[in-house]
GROMACS .gro file of N, CA and C in nm:
model
  531
    1MET      N    1   0.085  -0.118   0.000
    1MET     CA    2   0.000   0.000   0.000
    1MET      C    3   0.090   0.125   0.000
    2PRO      N    4   0.067   0.220  -0.091
    2PRO     CA    5   0.151   0.339  -0.096
    2PRO      C    6   0.127   0.428   0.025
    3ASN      N    7   0.233   0.500   0.063
    3ASN     CA    8   0.222   0.594   0.174
    3ASN      C    9   0.133   0.711   0.133
    4PRO      N   10   0.052   0.761   0.228
    4PRO     CA   11  -0.028   0.879   0.194
    4PRO      C   12   0.063   0.999   0.171
    5LYS      N   13   0.018   1.091   0.087
    5LYS     CA   14   0.098   1.209   0.058
    5LYS      C   15   0.103   1.302   0.179
    6ILE      N   16   0.214   1.373   0.192
    6ILE     CA   17   0.231   1.473   0.297
    6ILE      C   18   0.150   1.595   0.255
    7LYS      N   19   0.060   1.640   0.343
    7LYS     CA   20  -0.029   1.751   0.311
    7LYS      C   21   0.031   1.884   0.352
    8ILE      N   22   0.038   1.975   0.256
    8ILE     CA   23   0.091   2.110   0.279
    8ILE      C   24  -0.019   2.211   0.251
    9LEU      N   25  -0.042   2.299   0.347
    9LEU     CA   26  -0.133   2.412   0.326
    9LEU      C   27  -0.046   2.532   0.291
   10ALA      N   28  -0.066   2.585   0.172
   10ALA     CA   29   0.008   2.702   0.125
   10ALA      C   30  -0.085   2.822   0.132
   11ILE      N   31  -0.043   2.925   0.204
   11ILE     CA   32  -0.127   3.043   0.226
   11ILE      C   33  -0.067   3.162   0.153
   12THR      N   34  -0.144   3.220   0.062
   12THR     CA   35  -0.098   3.341  -0.004
   12THR      C   36  -0.146   3.461   0.076
   13GLY      N   37  -0.054   3.552   0.104
   13GLY     CA   38  -0.085   3.671   0.182
   13GLY      C   39  -0.148   3.782   0.101
   14SER      N   40  -0.168   3.760  -0.027
   14SER     CA   41  -0.229   3.860  -0.113
   14SER      C   42  -0.372   3.819  -0.146
   15THR      N   43  -0.462   3.916  -0.148
   15THR     CA   44  -0.600   3.887  -0.189
   15THR      C   45  -0.616   3.904  -0.340
   16ARG      N   46  -0.514   3.951  -0.407
   16ARG     CA   47  -0.520   3.968  -0.553
   16ARG      C   48  -0.512   3.831  -0.620
   17LYS      N   49  -0.604   3.807  -0.712
   17LYS     CA   50  -0.603   3.681  -0.787
   17LYS      C   51  -0.481   3.680  -0.880
   18ASN      N   52  -0.415   3.567  -0.886
   18ASN     CA   53  -0.297   3.547  -0.970
   18ASN      C   54  -0.183   3.643  -0.935
   19SER      N   55  -0.169   3.673  -0.807
   19SER     CA   56  -0.061   3.760  -0.760
   19SER      C   57   0.074   3.692  -0.775
   20SER      N   58   0.180   3.768  -0.759
   20SER     CA   59   0.315   3.710  -0.762
   20SER      C   60   0.330   3.606  -0.652
   21ASN      N   61   0.269   3.630  -0.537
   21ASN     CA   62   0.278   3.535  -0.426
   21ASN      C   63   0.207   3.404  -0.460
   22TYR      N   64   0.091   3.414  -0.523
   22TYR     CA   65   0.020   3.295  -0.569
   22TYR      C   66   0.106   3.219  -0.671
   23LYS      N   67   0.170   3.292  -0.762
   23LYS     CA   68   0.253   3.229  -0.864
   23LYS      C   69   0.372   3.155  -0.801
   24ILE      N   70   0.432   3.215  -0.697
   24ILE     CA   71   0.543   3.147  -0.628
   24ILE      C   72   0.493   3.018  -0.564
   25LEU      N   73   0.376   3.023  -0.499
   25LEU     CA   74   0.321   2.902  -0.437
   25LEU      C   75   0.287   2.797  -0.541
   26LYS      N   76   0.233   2.838  -0.657
   26LYS     CA   77   0.206   2.743  -0.766
   26LYS      C   78   0.336   2.680  -0.815
   27TYR      N   79   0.439   2.762  -0.830
   27TYR     CA   80   0.569   2.712  -0.872
   27TYR      C   81   0.619   2.606  -0.774
   28ILE      N   82   0.610   2.636  -0.645
   28ILE     CA   83   0.654   2.542  -0.542
   28ILE      C   84   0.571   2.414  -0.549
   29ALA      N   85   0.440   2.428  -0.561
   29ALA     CA   86   0.351   2.311  -0.568
   29ALA      C   87   0.388   2.222  -0.686
   30GLU      N   88   0.427   2.281  -0.797
   30GLU     CA   89   0.464   2.205  -0.915
   30GLU      C   90   0.603   2.142  -0.904
   31HIS      N   91   0.689   2.200  -0.821
   31HIS     CA   92   0.827   2.153  -0.813
   31HIS      C   93   0.858   2.073  -0.686
   32ILE      N   94   0.762   2.062  -0.600
   32ILE     CA   95   0.785   1.989  -0.475
   32ILE      C   96   0.778   1.839  -0.508
   33LYS      N   97   0.846   1.761  -0.431
   33LYS     CA   98   0.851   1.617  -0.458
   33LYS      C   99   0.712   1.556  -0.470
   34THR      N  100   0.704   1.446  -0.537
   34THR     CA  101   0.576   1.382  -0.566
   34THR      C  102   0.503   1.331  -0.442
   35GLU      N  103   0.571   1.323  -0.329
   35GLU     CA  104   0.502   1.273  -0.209
   35GLU      C  105   0.428   1.383  -0.132
   36PHE      N  106   0.421   1.503  -0.190
   36PHE     CA  107   0.352   1.616  -0.126
   36PHE      C  108   0.224   1.651  -0.202
   37GLU      N  109   0.121   1.683  -0.126
   37GLU     CA  110  -0.005   1.733  -0.182
   37GLU      C  111  -0.023   1.875  -0.129
   38VAL      N  112  -0.027   1.972  -0.219
   38VAL     CA  113  -0.032   2.113  -0.180
   38VAL      C  114  -0.170   2.171  -0.209
   39GLU      N  115  -0.230   2.230  -0.105
   39GLU     CA  116  -0.355   2.306  -0.122
   39GLU      C  117  -0.321   2.453  -0.100
   40ILE      N  118  -0.355   2.536  -0.198
   40ILE     CA  119  -0.330   2.680  -0.185
   40ILE      C  120  -0.456   2.746  -0.131
   41PHE      N  121  -0.443   2.810  -0.015
   41PHE     CA  122  -0.553   2.881   0.048
   41PHE      C  123  -0.552   3.025   0.000
   42GLU      N  124  -0.659   3.064  -0.068
   42GLU     CA  125  -0.668   3.198  -0.126
   42GLU      C  126  -0.786   3.278  -0.071
   43ASP      N  127  -0.848   3.231   0.036
   43ASP     CA  128  -0.972   3.293   0.083
   43ASP      C  129  -0.954   3.388   0.200
   44LEU      N  130  -0.844   3.462   0.201
   44LEU     CA  131  -0.821   3.558   0.310
   44LEU      C  132  -0.938   3.655   0.325
   45ASP      N  133  -0.993   3.695   0.211
   45ASP     CA  134  -1.101   3.794   0.215
   45ASP      C  135  -1.233   3.737   0.266
   46GLN      N  136  -1.239   3.609   0.293
   46GLN     CA  137  -1.360   3.545   0.347
   46GLN      C  138  -1.358   3.532   0.498
   47ILE      N  139  -1.246   3.564   0.559
   47ILE     CA  140  -1.231   3.551   0.705
   47ILE      C  141  -1.275   3.681   0.771
   48PRO      N  142  -1.367   3.672   0.869
   48PRO     CA  143  -1.412   3.795   0.936
   48PRO      C  144  -1.299   3.860   1.016
   49HIS      N  145  -1.315   3.988   1.043
   49HIS     CA  146  -1.217   4.062   1.123
   49HIS      C  147  -1.201   3.996   1.259
   50PHE      N  148  -1.078   3.988   1.304
   50PHE     CA  149  -1.050   3.928   1.435
   50PHE      C  150  -1.121   4.005   1.545
   51ASN      N  151  -1.188   3.931   1.630
   51ASN     CA  152  -1.256   3.987   1.745
   51ASN      C  153  -1.243   3.887   1.859
   52PRO      N  154  -1.164   3.918   1.962
   52PRO     CA  155  -1.146   3.823   2.072
   52PRO      C  156  -1.277   3.780   2.138
   53ASP      N  157  -1.378   3.866   2.133
   53ASP     CA  158  -1.507   3.829   2.192
   53ASP      C  159  -1.575   3.715   2.116
   54LEU      N  160  -1.542   3.701   1.987
   54LEU     CA  161  -1.600   3.593   1.907
   54LEU      C  162  -1.516   3.465   1.911
   55ASP      N  163  -1.399   3.475   1.971
   55ASP     CA  164  -1.305   3.362   1.973
   55ASP      C  165  -1.322   3.283   2.102
   56LYS      N  166  -1.443   3.239   2.125
   56LYS     CA  167  -1.473   3.159   2.245
   56LYS      C  168  -1.503   3.016   2.201
   57GLU      N  169  -1.613   2.961   2.251
   57GLU     CA  170  -1.648   2.822   2.219
   57GLU      C  171  -1.686   2.803   2.072
   58ASN      N  172  -1.748   2.904   2.012
   58ASN     CA  173  -1.797   2.892   1.876
   58ASN      C  174  -1.746   3.005   1.787
   59PRO      N  175  -1.619   2.998   1.745
   59PRO     CA  176  -1.569   3.102   1.654
   59PRO      C  177  -1.644   3.097   1.521
   60PRO      N  178  -1.636   3.202   1.441
   60PRO     CA  179  -1.703   3.201   1.310
   60PRO      C  180  -1.664   3.078   1.228
   61LYS      N  181  -1.761   3.028   1.150
   61LYS     CA  182  -1.739   2.902   1.076
   61LYS      C  183  -1.622   2.910   0.979
   62GLN      N  184  -1.596   3.029   0.918
   62GLN     CA  185  -1.483   3.043   0.826
   62GLN      C  186  -1.351   3.029   0.901
   63VAL      N  187  -1.347   3.080   1.024
   63VAL     CA  188  -1.227   3.070   1.107
   63VAL      C  189  -1.205   2.924   1.146
   64GLU      N  190  -1.311   2.857   1.187
   64GLU     CA  191  -1.301   2.716   1.224
   64GLU      C  192  -1.253   2.632   1.106
   65ALA      N  193  -1.306   2.659   0.987
   65ALA     CA  194  -1.264   2.585   0.867
   65ALA      C  195  -1.117   2.609   0.837
   66PHE      N  196  -1.072   2.735   0.850
   66PHE     CA  197  -0.931   2.766   0.827
   66PHE      C  198  -0.842   2.695   0.928
   67ARG      N  199  -0.879   2.702   1.055
   67ARG     CA  200  -0.801   2.635   1.159
   67ARG      C  201  -0.793   2.485   1.132
   68ASN      N  202  -0.903   2.426   1.088
   68ASN     CA  203  -0.904   2.282   1.059
   68ASN      C  204  -0.811   2.247   0.944
   69LYS      N  205  -0.796   2.338   0.848
   69LYS     CA  206  -0.701   2.315   0.738
   69LYS      C  207  -0.558   2.310   0.791
   70ILE      N  208  -0.527   2.398   0.886
   70ILE     CA  209  -0.393   2.398   0.946
   70ILE      C  210  -0.372   2.270   1.025
   71ILE      N  211  -0.471   2.232   1.104
   71ILE     CA  212  -0.462   2.110   1.185
   71ILE      C  213  -0.439   1.988   1.096
   72ALA      N  214  -0.513   1.980   0.984
   72ALA     CA  215  -0.504   1.864   0.895
   72ALA      C  216  -0.373   1.861   0.815
   73ALA      N  217  -0.308   1.975   0.801
   73ALA     CA  218  -0.184   1.982   0.722
   73ALA      C  219  -0.065   1.931   0.802
   74ASP      N  220   0.026   1.866   0.731
   74ASP     CA  221   0.153   1.824   0.791
   74ASP      C  222   0.251   1.940   0.797
   75GLY      N  223   0.230   2.039   0.710
   75GLY     CA  224   0.316   2.156   0.705
   75GLY      C  225   0.244   2.272   0.640
   76VAL      N  226   0.298   2.392   0.659
   76VAL     CA  227   0.238   2.515   0.607
   76VAL      C  228   0.347   2.598   0.541
   77ILE      N  229   0.314   2.657   0.427
   77ILE     CA  230   0.400   2.756   0.362
   77ILE      C  231   0.319   2.884   0.349
   78ILE      N  232   0.377   2.994   0.394
   78ILE     CA  233   0.313   3.125   0.379
   78ILE      C  234   0.399   3.207   0.283
   79CYS      N  235   0.335   3.264   0.182
   79CYS     CA  236   0.405   3.353   0.088
   79CYS      C  237   0.326   3.483   0.082
   80THR      N  238   0.389   3.592   0.122
   80THR     CA  239   0.318   3.718   0.136
   80THR      C  240   0.391   3.836   0.073
   81PRO      N  241   0.314   3.934   0.028
   81PRO     CA  242   0.376   4.061  -0.012
   81PRO      C  243   0.393   4.150   0.111
   82GLU      N  244   0.445   4.267   0.088
   82GLU     CA  245   0.453   4.370   0.191
   82GLU      C  246   0.367   4.486   0.143
   83TYR      N  247   0.279   4.534   0.231
   83TYR     CA  248   0.197   4.651   0.202
   83TYR      C  249   0.231   4.759   0.302
   84VAL      N  250   0.272   4.874   0.257
   84VAL     CA  251   0.303   4.990   0.342
   84VAL      C  252   0.397   4.947   0.455
   85PHE      N  253   0.506   4.880   0.419
   85PHE     CA  254   0.610   4.838   0.513
   85PHE      C  255   0.559   4.745   0.622
   86SER      N  256   0.458   4.664   0.592
   86SER     CA  257   0.400   4.575   0.691
   86SER      C  258   0.338   4.455   0.621
   87LEU      N  259   0.289   4.360   0.701
   87LEU     CA  260   0.213   4.248   0.647
   87LEU      C  261   0.078   4.300   0.597
   88PRO      N  262   0.024   4.238   0.494
   88PRO     CA  263  -0.112   4.273   0.455
   88PRO      C  264  -0.207   4.247   0.572
   89GLY      N  265  -0.302   4.336   0.591
   89GLY     CA  266  -0.395   4.324   0.703
   89GLY      C  267  -0.472   4.193   0.702
   90SER      N  268  -0.508   4.144   0.583
   90SER     CA  269  -0.586   4.020   0.575
   90SER      C  270  -0.504   3.899   0.622
   91LEU      N  271  -0.374   3.897   0.595
   91LEU     CA  272  -0.290   3.787   0.644
   91LEU      C  273  -0.274   3.798   0.795
   92LYS      N  274  -0.244   3.917   0.843
   92LYS     CA  275  -0.229   3.935   0.988
   92LYS      C  276  -0.358   3.896   1.059
   93ASN      N  277  -0.472   3.927   0.997
   93ASN     CA  278  -0.602   3.893   1.055
   93ASN      C  279  -0.616   3.742   1.077
   94ILE      N  280  -0.585   3.662   0.975
   94ILE     CA  281  -0.604   3.517   0.995
   94ILE      C  282  -0.503   3.461   1.095
   95LEU      N  283  -0.384   3.521   1.100
   95LEU     CA  284  -0.286   3.475   1.199
   95LEU      C  285  -0.331   3.513   1.340
   96GLU      N  286  -0.397   3.628   1.355
   96GLU     CA  287  -0.450   3.667   1.486
   96GLU      C  288  -0.555   3.568   1.535
   97TRP      N  289  -0.633   3.511   1.442
   97TRP     CA  290  -0.732   3.411   1.480
   97TRP      C  291  -0.666   3.283   1.533
   98CYS      N  292  -0.537   3.268   1.514
   98CYS     CA  293  -0.465   3.147   1.558
   98CYS      C  294  -0.395   3.166   1.692
   99VAL      N  295  -0.388   3.287   1.742
   99VAL     CA  296  -0.312   3.316   1.864
   99VAL      C  297  -0.366   3.240   1.985
  100SER      N  298  -0.496   3.226   1.994
  100SER     CA  299  -0.556   3.159   2.111
  100SER      C  300  -0.549   3.007   2.101
  101THR      N  301  -0.487   2.955   1.996
  101THR     CA  302  -0.477   2.811   1.974
  101THR      C  303  -0.330   2.767   1.981
  102THR      N  304  -0.309   2.639   1.967
  102THR     CA  305  -0.172   2.585   1.957
  102THR      C  306  -0.153   2.516   1.821
  103ILE      N  307  -0.236   2.551   1.723
  103ILE     CA  308  -0.233   2.478   1.596
  103ILE      C  309  -0.104   2.495   1.518
  104PHE      N  310  -0.030   2.602   1.541
  104PHE     CA  311   0.098   2.620   1.474
  104PHE      C  312   0.215   2.567   1.557
  105SER      N  313   0.193   2.530   1.682
  105SER     CA  314   0.302   2.486   1.770
  105SER      C  315   0.374   2.365   1.710
  106GLY      N  316   0.499   2.385   1.673
  106GLY     CA  317   0.579   2.277   1.616
  106GLY      C  318   0.545   2.241   1.474
  107LYS      N  319   0.446   2.307   1.413
  107LYS     CA  320   0.406   2.276   1.275
  107LYS      C  321   0.519   2.315   1.180
  108LYS      N  322   0.560   2.223   1.097
  108LYS     CA  323   0.667   2.251   1.000
  108LYS      C  324   0.618   2.362   0.906
  109THR      N  325   0.694   2.470   0.900
  109THR     CA  326   0.648   2.590   0.832
  109THR      C  327   0.759   2.650   0.746
  110GLY      N  328   0.719   2.701   0.632
  110GLY     CA  329   0.808   2.777   0.545
  110GLY      C  330   0.753   2.917   0.529
  111LEU      N  331   0.840   3.016   0.533
  111LEU     CA  332   0.799   3.156   0.527
  111LEU      C  333   0.867   3.226   0.410
  112ILE      N  334   0.786   3.284   0.322
  112ILE     CA  335   0.840   3.357   0.207
  112ILE      C  336   0.774   3.495   0.202
  113THR      N  337   0.855   3.596   0.186
  113THR     CA  338   0.805   3.730   0.159
  113THR      C  339   0.856   3.766   0.020
  114ALA      N  340   0.762   3.794  -0.070
  114ALA     CA  341   0.796   3.827  -0.209
  114ALA      C  342   0.727   3.959  -0.241
  115SER      N  343   0.807   4.065  -0.253
  115SER     CA  344   0.750   4.199  -0.269
  115SER      C  345   0.854   4.290  -0.333
  116ALA      N  346   0.823   4.418  -0.340
  116ALA     CA  347   0.921   4.514  -0.393
  116ALA      C  348   1.042   4.520  -0.301
  117SER      N  349   1.019   4.546  -0.173
  117SER     CA  350   1.126   4.543  -0.072
  117SER      C  351   1.105   4.421   0.018
  118GLY      N  352   1.004   4.428   0.103
  118GLY     CA  353   0.966   4.312   0.183
  118GLY      C  354   1.034   4.295   0.316
  119GLU      N  355   1.138   4.373   0.342
  119GLU     CA  356   1.216   4.351   0.465
  119GLU      C  357   1.133   4.363   0.592
  120MET      N  358   1.052   4.467   0.602
  120MET     CA  359   0.973   4.490   0.723
  120MET      C  360   0.867   4.381   0.741
  121ALA      N  361   0.797   4.348   0.634
  121ALA     CA  362   0.694   4.244   0.642
  121ALA      C  363   0.758   4.110   0.679
  122HIS      N  364   0.875   4.082   0.624
  122HIS     CA  365   0.942   3.955   0.654
  122HIS      C  366   0.978   3.947   0.803
  123GLU      N  367   1.031   4.056   0.857
  123GLU     CA  368   1.063   4.059   1.000
  123GLU      C  369   0.938   4.037   1.084
  124GLN      N  370   0.828   4.101   1.045
  124GLN     CA  371   0.704   4.087   1.120
  124GLN      C  372   0.648   3.945   1.110
  125LEU      N  373   0.656   3.886   0.991
  125LEU     CA  374   0.607   3.750   0.973
  125LEU      C  375   0.687   3.653   1.061
  126ILE      N  376   0.817   3.669   1.063
  126ILE     CA  377   0.902   3.584   1.146
  126ILE      C  378   0.864   3.600   1.294
  127LEU      N  379   0.846   3.722   1.339
  127LEU     CA  380   0.810   3.747   1.479
  127LEU      C  381   0.675   3.685   1.514
  128ILE      N  382   0.576   3.704   1.428
  128ILE     CA  383   0.443   3.647   1.453
  128ILE      C  384   0.450   3.495   1.457
  129MET      N  385   0.521   3.435   1.361
  129MET     CA  386   0.525   3.289   1.355
  129MET      C  387   0.607   3.230   1.470
  130LYS      N  388   0.708   3.303   1.519
  130LYS     CA  389   0.778   3.260   1.641
  130LYS      C  390   0.682   3.263   1.759
  131THR      N  391   0.600   3.368   1.766
  131THR     CA  392   0.502   3.380   1.874
  131THR      C  393   0.403   3.263   1.869
  132LEU      N  394   0.364   3.222   1.748
  132LEU     CA  395   0.273   3.109   1.733
  132LEU      C  396   0.344   2.974   1.747
  133GLU      N  397   0.476   2.977   1.769
  133GLU     CA  398   0.561   2.859   1.789
  133GLU      C  399   0.568   2.767   1.668
  134ALA      N  400   0.558   2.827   1.548
  134ALA     CA  401   0.570   2.749   1.425
  134ALA      C  402   0.713   2.694   1.414
  135GLY      N  403   0.726   2.582   1.347
  135GLY     CA  404   0.856   2.516   1.331
  135GLY      C  405   0.925   2.559   1.203
  136PHE      N  406   1.015   2.654   1.212
  136PHE     CA  407   1.091   2.700   1.096
  136PHE      C  408   1.228   2.748   1.143
  137ASP      N  409   1.320   2.762   1.050
  137ASP     CA  410   1.452   2.818   1.081
  137ASP      C  411   1.497   2.902   0.962
  138GLU      N  412   1.622   2.947   0.965
  138GLU     CA  413   1.669   3.036   0.858
  138GLU      C  414   1.672   2.967   0.722
  139ASN      N  415   1.674   2.834   0.719
  139ASN     CA  416   1.675   2.761   0.592
  139ASN      C  417   1.537   2.742   0.532
  140THR      N  418   1.432   2.768   0.611
  140THR     CA  419   1.295   2.753   0.560
  140THR      C  420   1.224   2.888   0.559
  141GLN      N  421   1.301   2.991   0.532
  141GLN     CA  422   1.244   3.124   0.510
  141GLN      C  423   1.320   3.189   0.395
  142LEU      N  424   1.249   3.277   0.324
  142LEU     CA  425   1.308   3.336   0.204
  142LEU      C  426   1.248   3.474   0.182
  143LEU      N  427   1.333   3.570   0.154
  143LEU     CA  428   1.291   3.704   0.116
  143LEU      C  429   1.328   3.723  -0.031
  144ILE      N  430   1.226   3.748  -0.114
  144ILE     CA  431   1.247   3.775  -0.256
  144ILE      C  432   1.211   3.920  -0.281
  145GLN      N  433   1.312   4.002  -0.304
  145GLN     CA  434   1.288   4.145  -0.330
  145GLN      C  435   1.276   4.169  -0.480
  146GLY      N  436   1.193   4.265  -0.517
  146GLY     CA  437   1.175   4.298  -0.659
  146GLY      C  438   1.106   4.186  -0.735
  147ILE      N  439   1.007   4.122  -0.673
  147ILE     CA  440   0.945   4.002  -0.728
  147ILE      C  441   0.885   4.023  -0.867
  148ARG      N  442   0.827   4.137  -0.893
  148ARG     CA  443   0.759   4.156  -1.022
  148ARG      C  444   0.852   4.143  -1.142
  149GLY      N  445   0.979   4.174  -1.124
  149GLY     CA  446   1.075   4.160  -1.232
  149GLY      C  447   1.141   4.022  -1.236
  150LYS      N  448   1.099   3.933  -1.146
  150LYS     CA  449   1.164   3.803  -1.135
  150LYS      C  450   1.074   3.686  -1.170
  151ILE      N  451   0.947   3.715  -1.196
  151ILE     CA  452   0.852   3.610  -1.233
  151ILE      C  453   0.762   3.665  -1.343
  152ASN      N  454   0.733   3.583  -1.444
  152ASN     CA  455   0.652   3.635  -1.554
  152ASN      C  456   0.504   3.606  -1.533
  153GLU      N  457   0.422   3.648  -1.627
  153GLU     CA  458   0.276   3.632  -1.619
  153GLU      C  459   0.235   3.485  -1.605
  154ASP      N  460   0.314   3.395  -1.664
  154ASP     CA  461   0.281   3.252  -1.660
  154ASP      C  462   0.330   3.184  -1.533
  155GLY      N  463   0.395   3.260  -1.444
  155GLY     CA  464   0.443   3.203  -1.319
  155GLY      C  465   0.580   3.140  -1.329
  156LYS      N  466   0.649   3.165  -1.439
  156LYS     CA  467   0.785   3.113  -1.455
  156LYS      C  468   0.883   3.212  -1.392
  157ILE      N  469   0.972   3.160  -1.310
  157ILE     CA  470   1.075   3.246  -1.251
  157ILE      C  471   1.177   3.274  -1.359
  158ILE      N  472   1.197   3.403  -1.388
  158ILE     CA  473   1.284   3.443  -1.499
  158ILE      C  474   1.417   3.499  -1.451
  159ASN      N  475   1.441   3.494  -1.322
  159ASN     CA  476   1.566   3.541  -1.265
  159ASN      C  477   1.638   3.419  -1.207
  160GLU      N  478   1.757   3.391  -1.259
  160GLU     CA  479   1.830   3.270  -1.221
  160GLU      C  480   1.861   3.265  -1.070
  161GLU      N  481   1.904   3.376  -1.014
  161GLU     CA  482   1.936   3.381  -0.871
  161GLU      C  483   1.812   3.349  -0.786
  162THR      N  484   1.697   3.402  -0.827
  162THR     CA  485   1.572   3.376  -0.755
  162THR      C  486   1.532   3.230  -0.768
  163GLU      N  487   1.545   3.174  -0.887
  163GLU     CA  488   1.510   3.033  -0.906
  163GLU      C  489   1.599   2.944  -0.819
  164ILE      N  490   1.725   2.973  -0.809
  164ILE     CA  491   1.816   2.896  -0.723
  164ILE      C  492   1.773   2.909  -0.577
  165ALA      N  493   1.738   3.031  -0.535
  165ALA     CA  494   1.695   3.055  -0.396
  165ALA      C  495   1.566   2.979  -0.365
  166VAL      N  496   1.472   2.979  -0.458
  166VAL     CA  497   1.345   2.907  -0.437
  166VAL      C  498   1.370   2.757  -0.434
  167GLN      N  499   1.457   2.706  -0.520
  167GLN     CA  500   1.489   2.563  -0.519
  167GLN      C  501   1.556   2.524  -0.387
  168TYR      N  502   1.642   2.610  -0.335
  168TYR     CA  503   1.707   2.587  -0.205
  168TYR      C  504   1.602   2.584  -0.095
  169PHE      N  505   1.508   2.679  -0.099
  169PHE     CA  506   1.398   2.682  -0.002
  169PHE      C  507   1.319   2.551  -0.009
  170ILE      N  508   1.281   2.509  -0.130
  170ILE     CA  509   1.204   2.386  -0.149
  170ILE      C  510   1.278   2.266  -0.089
  171SER      N  511   1.405   2.254  -0.120
  171SER     CA  512   1.486   2.143  -0.070
  171SER      C  513   1.488   2.142   0.084
  172ASN      N  514   1.511   2.258   0.143
  172ASN     CA  515   1.515   2.266   0.289
  172ASN      C  516   1.379   2.237   0.351
  173PHE      N  517   1.273   2.286   0.289
  173PHE     CA  518   1.138   2.260   0.340
  173PHE      C  519   1.107   2.110   0.333
  174GLU      N  520   1.136   2.048   0.220
  174GLU     CA  521   1.111   1.903   0.203
  174GLU      C  522   1.189   1.822   0.305
  175ASN      N  523   1.311   1.864   0.334
  175ASN     CA  524   1.397   1.789   0.425
  175ASN      C  525   1.347   1.789   0.570
  176GLN      N  526   1.248   1.871   0.602
  176GLN     CA  527   1.190   1.869   0.736
  176GLN      C  528   1.106   1.744   0.759
  177PHE      N  529   1.064   1.680   0.650
  177PHE     CA  530   0.969   1.567   0.663
  177PHE      C  531   1.037   1.433   0.655
   0.00000   0.00000   0.00000
């Protein structure tokens, strides 16, 4: 009997359809070893605004569904842009819904920030994911600056240095399993 595939939840931090971040996650999904099954979560805009008063016994159904996707996944990859020197509000929102849980504790995680600059958002993402106790290190995180000039409309990485960096990220992420 074949082994079941390792389930990866890939979260795009952009609400824009076919964003550079989505394209990076698609690229990874296509290049990750055959024993991985990748689901790309694109429904950030469907998650209600974080409200601690609603985060009791019965959180909103969209939040519960999102949390269940993380629980069911063997690993998580987050790929986000930077908006106004910070994480996009919609990504921060879904991560805030996870603070009262332990669903990220020890979860094998990869962190990518792909934006024009991205430095501030990347630092914030690392800090938030450390707070959530996600399992990552310097080898499973990647900052891609100037992303728009490094990936084409079809999602092909057209910058050799970036392609090498993404392949290195993929290899390190896979080696966690």
